[in-house]
mmCIF file of C-alpha atoms and ligand atoms in Angstrom:
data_model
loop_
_atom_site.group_PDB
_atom_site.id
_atom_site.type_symbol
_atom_site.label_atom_id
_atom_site.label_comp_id
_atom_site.label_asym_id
_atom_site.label_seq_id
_atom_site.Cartn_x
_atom_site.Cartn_y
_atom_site.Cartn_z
ATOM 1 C CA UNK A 96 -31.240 5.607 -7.915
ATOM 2 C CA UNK A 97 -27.690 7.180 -9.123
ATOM 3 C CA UNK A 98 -24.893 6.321 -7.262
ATOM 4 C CA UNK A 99 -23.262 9.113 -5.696
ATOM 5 C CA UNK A 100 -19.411 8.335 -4.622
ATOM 6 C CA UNK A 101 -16.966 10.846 -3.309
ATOM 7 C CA UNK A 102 -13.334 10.756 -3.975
ATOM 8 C CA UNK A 103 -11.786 12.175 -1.528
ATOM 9 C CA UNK A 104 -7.905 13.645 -1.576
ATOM 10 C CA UNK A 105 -5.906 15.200 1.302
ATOM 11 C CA UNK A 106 -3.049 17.125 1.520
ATOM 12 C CA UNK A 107 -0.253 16.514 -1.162
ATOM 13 C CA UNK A 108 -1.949 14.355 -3.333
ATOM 14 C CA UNK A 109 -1.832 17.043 -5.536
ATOM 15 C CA UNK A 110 2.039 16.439 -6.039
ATOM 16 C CA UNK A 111 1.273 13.022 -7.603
ATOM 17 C CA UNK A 112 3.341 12.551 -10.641
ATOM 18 C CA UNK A 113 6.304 14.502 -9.225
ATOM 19 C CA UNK A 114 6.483 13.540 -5.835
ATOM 20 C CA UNK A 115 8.279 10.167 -4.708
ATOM 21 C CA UNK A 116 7.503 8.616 -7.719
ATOM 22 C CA UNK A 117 9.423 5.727 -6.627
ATOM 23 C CA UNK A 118 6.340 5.562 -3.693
ATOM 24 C CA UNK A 119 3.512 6.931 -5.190
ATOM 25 C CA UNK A 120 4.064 6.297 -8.657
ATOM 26 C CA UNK A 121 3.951 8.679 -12.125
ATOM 27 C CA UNK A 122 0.781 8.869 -12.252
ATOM 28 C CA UNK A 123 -1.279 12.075 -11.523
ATOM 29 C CA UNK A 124 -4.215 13.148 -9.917
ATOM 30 C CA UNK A 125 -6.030 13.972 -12.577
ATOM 31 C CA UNK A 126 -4.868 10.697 -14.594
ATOM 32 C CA UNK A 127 -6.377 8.543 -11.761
ATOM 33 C CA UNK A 128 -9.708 10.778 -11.912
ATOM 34 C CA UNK A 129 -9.862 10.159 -15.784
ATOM 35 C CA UNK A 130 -9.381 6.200 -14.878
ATOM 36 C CA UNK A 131 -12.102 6.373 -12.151
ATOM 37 C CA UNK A 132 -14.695 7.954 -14.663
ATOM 38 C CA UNK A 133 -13.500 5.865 -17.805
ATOM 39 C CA UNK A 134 -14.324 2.647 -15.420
ATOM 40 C CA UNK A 135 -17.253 4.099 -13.920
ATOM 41 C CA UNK A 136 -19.448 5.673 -17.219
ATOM 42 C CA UNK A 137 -22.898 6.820 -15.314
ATOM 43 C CA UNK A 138 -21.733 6.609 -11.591
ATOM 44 C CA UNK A 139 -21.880 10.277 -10.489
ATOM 45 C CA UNK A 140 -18.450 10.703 -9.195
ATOM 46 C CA UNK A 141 -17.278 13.767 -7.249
ATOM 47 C CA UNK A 142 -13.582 14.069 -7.095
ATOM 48 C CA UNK A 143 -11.697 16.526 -4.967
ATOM 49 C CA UNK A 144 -8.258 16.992 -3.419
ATOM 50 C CA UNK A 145 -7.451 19.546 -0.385
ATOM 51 C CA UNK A 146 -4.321 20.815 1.667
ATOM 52 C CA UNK A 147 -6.849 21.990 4.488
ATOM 53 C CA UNK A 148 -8.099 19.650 6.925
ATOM 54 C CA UNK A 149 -10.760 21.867 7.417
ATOM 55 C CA UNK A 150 -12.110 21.748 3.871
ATOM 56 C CA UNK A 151 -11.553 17.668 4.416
ATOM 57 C CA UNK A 152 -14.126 17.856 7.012
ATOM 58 C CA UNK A 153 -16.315 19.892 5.664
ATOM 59 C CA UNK A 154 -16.280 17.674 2.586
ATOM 60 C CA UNK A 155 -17.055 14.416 5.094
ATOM 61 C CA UNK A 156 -19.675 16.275 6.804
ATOM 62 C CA UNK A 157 -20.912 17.122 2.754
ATOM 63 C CA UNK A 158 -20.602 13.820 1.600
ATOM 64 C CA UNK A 159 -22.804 12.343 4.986
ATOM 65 C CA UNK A 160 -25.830 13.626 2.814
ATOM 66 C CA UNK A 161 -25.344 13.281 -0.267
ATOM 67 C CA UNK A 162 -23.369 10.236 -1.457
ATOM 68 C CA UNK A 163 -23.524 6.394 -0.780
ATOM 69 C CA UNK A 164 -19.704 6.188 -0.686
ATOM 70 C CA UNK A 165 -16.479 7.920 0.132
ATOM 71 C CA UNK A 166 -13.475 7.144 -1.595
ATOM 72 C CA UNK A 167 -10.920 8.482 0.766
ATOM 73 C CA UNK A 168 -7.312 8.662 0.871
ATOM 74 C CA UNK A 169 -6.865 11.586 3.621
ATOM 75 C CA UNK A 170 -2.705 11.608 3.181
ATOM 76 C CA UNK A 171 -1.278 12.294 6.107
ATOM 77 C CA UNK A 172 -4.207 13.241 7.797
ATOM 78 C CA UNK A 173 -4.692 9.401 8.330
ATOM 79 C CA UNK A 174 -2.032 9.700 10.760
ATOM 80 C CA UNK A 175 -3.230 13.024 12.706
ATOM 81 C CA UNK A 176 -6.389 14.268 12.090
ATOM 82 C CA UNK A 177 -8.618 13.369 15.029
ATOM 83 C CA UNK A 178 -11.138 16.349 14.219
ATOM 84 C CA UNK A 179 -11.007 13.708 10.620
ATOM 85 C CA UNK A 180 -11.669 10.711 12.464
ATOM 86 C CA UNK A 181 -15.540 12.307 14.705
ATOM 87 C CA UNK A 182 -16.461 13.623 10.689
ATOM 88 C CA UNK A 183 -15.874 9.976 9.310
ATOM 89 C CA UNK A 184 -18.055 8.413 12.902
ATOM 90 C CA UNK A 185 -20.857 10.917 11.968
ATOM 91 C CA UNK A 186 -21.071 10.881 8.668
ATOM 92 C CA UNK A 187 -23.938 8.456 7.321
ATOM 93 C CA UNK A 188 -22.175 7.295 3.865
ATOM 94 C CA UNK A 189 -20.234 4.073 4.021
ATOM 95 C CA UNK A 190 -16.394 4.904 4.168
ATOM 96 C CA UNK A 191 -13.456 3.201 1.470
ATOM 97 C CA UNK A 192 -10.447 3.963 2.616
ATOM 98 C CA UNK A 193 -7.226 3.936 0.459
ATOM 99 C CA UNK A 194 -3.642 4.756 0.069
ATOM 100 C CA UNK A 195 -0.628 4.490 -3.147
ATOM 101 C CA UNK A 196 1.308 3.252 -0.996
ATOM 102 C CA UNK A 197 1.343 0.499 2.376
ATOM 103 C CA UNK A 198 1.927 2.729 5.487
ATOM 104 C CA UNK A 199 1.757 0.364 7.654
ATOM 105 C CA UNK A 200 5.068 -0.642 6.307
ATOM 106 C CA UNK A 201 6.889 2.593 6.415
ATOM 107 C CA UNK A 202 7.920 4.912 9.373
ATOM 108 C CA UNK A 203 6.949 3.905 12.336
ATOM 109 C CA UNK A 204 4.436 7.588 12.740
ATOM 110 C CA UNK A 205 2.663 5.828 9.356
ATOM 111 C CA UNK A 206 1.326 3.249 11.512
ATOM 112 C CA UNK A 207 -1.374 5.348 13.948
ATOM 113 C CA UNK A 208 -4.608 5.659 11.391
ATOM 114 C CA UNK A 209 -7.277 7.686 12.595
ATOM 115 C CA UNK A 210 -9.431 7.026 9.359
ATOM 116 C CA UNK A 211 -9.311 2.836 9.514
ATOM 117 C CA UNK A 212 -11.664 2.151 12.089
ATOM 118 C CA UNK A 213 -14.422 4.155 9.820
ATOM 119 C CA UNK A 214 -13.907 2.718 7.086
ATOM 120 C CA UNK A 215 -15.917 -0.595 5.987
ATOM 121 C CA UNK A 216 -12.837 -1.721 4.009
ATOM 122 C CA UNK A 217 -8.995 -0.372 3.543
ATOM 123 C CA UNK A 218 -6.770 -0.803 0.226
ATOM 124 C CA UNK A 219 -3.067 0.301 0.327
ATOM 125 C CA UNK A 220 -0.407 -0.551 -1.625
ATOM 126 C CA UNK A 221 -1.286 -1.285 -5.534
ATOM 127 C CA UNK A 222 -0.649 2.357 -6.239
ATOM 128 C CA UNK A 223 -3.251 3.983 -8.291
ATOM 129 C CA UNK A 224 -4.537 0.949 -8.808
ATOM 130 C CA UNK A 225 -6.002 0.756 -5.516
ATOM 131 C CA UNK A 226 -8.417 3.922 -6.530
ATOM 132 C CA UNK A 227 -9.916 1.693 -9.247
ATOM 133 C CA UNK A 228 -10.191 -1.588 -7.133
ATOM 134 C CA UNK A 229 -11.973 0.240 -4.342
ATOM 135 C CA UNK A 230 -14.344 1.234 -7.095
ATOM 136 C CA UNK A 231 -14.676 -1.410 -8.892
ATOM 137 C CA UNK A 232 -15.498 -3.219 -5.145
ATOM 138 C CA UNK A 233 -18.366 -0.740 -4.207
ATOM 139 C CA UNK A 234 -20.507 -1.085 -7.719
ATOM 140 C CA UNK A 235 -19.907 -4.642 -6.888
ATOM 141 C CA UNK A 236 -21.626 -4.428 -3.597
ATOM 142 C CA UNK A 237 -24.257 -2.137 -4.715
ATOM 143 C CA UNK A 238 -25.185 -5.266 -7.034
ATOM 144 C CA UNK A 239 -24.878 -7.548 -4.005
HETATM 145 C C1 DQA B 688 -0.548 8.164 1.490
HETATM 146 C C2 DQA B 688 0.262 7.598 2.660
HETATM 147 C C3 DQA B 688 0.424 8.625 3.750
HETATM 148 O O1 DQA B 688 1.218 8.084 4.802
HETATM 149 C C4 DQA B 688 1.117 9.849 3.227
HETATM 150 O O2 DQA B 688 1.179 10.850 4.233
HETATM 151 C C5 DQA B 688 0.483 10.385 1.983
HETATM 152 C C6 DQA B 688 0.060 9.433 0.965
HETATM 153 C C7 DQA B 688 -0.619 7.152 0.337
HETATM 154 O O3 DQA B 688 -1.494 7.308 -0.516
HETATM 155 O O4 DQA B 688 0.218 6.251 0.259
HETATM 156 O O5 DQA B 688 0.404 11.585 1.778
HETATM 157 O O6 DQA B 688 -1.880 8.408 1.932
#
């Protein structure tokens, strides 16, 4: 059966490119959706980015039927989004989660995460690498 993975963006990641670059890097959005599909050629990728943490959840409550994996990086909503954290504990795919940079070695606020205890595995730090080893991990599993 195809593979169905979400990729999911919250709020700012839009800004990538221009914003911090000295945190997050120059590379865009879009640039690290291009990477994801180059990698990825037949994996049926859906790759969105929101500044609405309603639209998050209603894309975690979308994704709970119809993809094996979310990709997530939820921004900031890591740090405050409890309605974020019951989607992610209902939602039936398995949950990657993933972040540019390491918050858990920033301010202090960086370090509550309301999105790690859903997730099956975290990656922070590598920049936009991270997008492309947390893919690269899940079509390994799916072989397992
Ligand atoms: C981020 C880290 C978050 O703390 C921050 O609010 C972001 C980006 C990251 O990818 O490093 O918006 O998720």
């Amino acid at each position: 059966m195809t593979q169905q993975i979400y990729v999911l963006n919250g709020p700012n990641l839009n800004l990538l490119g221009t914003r911090e670059p000295e945190i997050y890097g120059s590379e865009t959005l879009d640039d690290i959706e291009q990477q994801m599909r180059t990698a990825a050629p037949g994996v049926e990728i859906t790759f969105r980015q929101t500044n609405s943490e309603g639209q998050m959840v209603d894309w975690v409550q979308e994704a709970s039927n119809s993809a094996d994996f979310v990709i997530l990086n939820a921004g900031a909503y890591t740090h405050t989004s409890v309605a974020l954290h019951d989607a992610l504990r209902a939602c039936n795919a398995e949950i990657v989660e993933v972040h540019l940079s390491n918050p858990a070695a920033r301010e202090p606020f960086r370090s509550t995460n309301y999105v790690a205890p859903c997730a099956s595995a975290s990656i922070a730090g590598f920049g936009a690498s991270g997008y492309l080893m947390a893919l690269t991990a899940i079509l390994h599993k799916k072989k397992d």
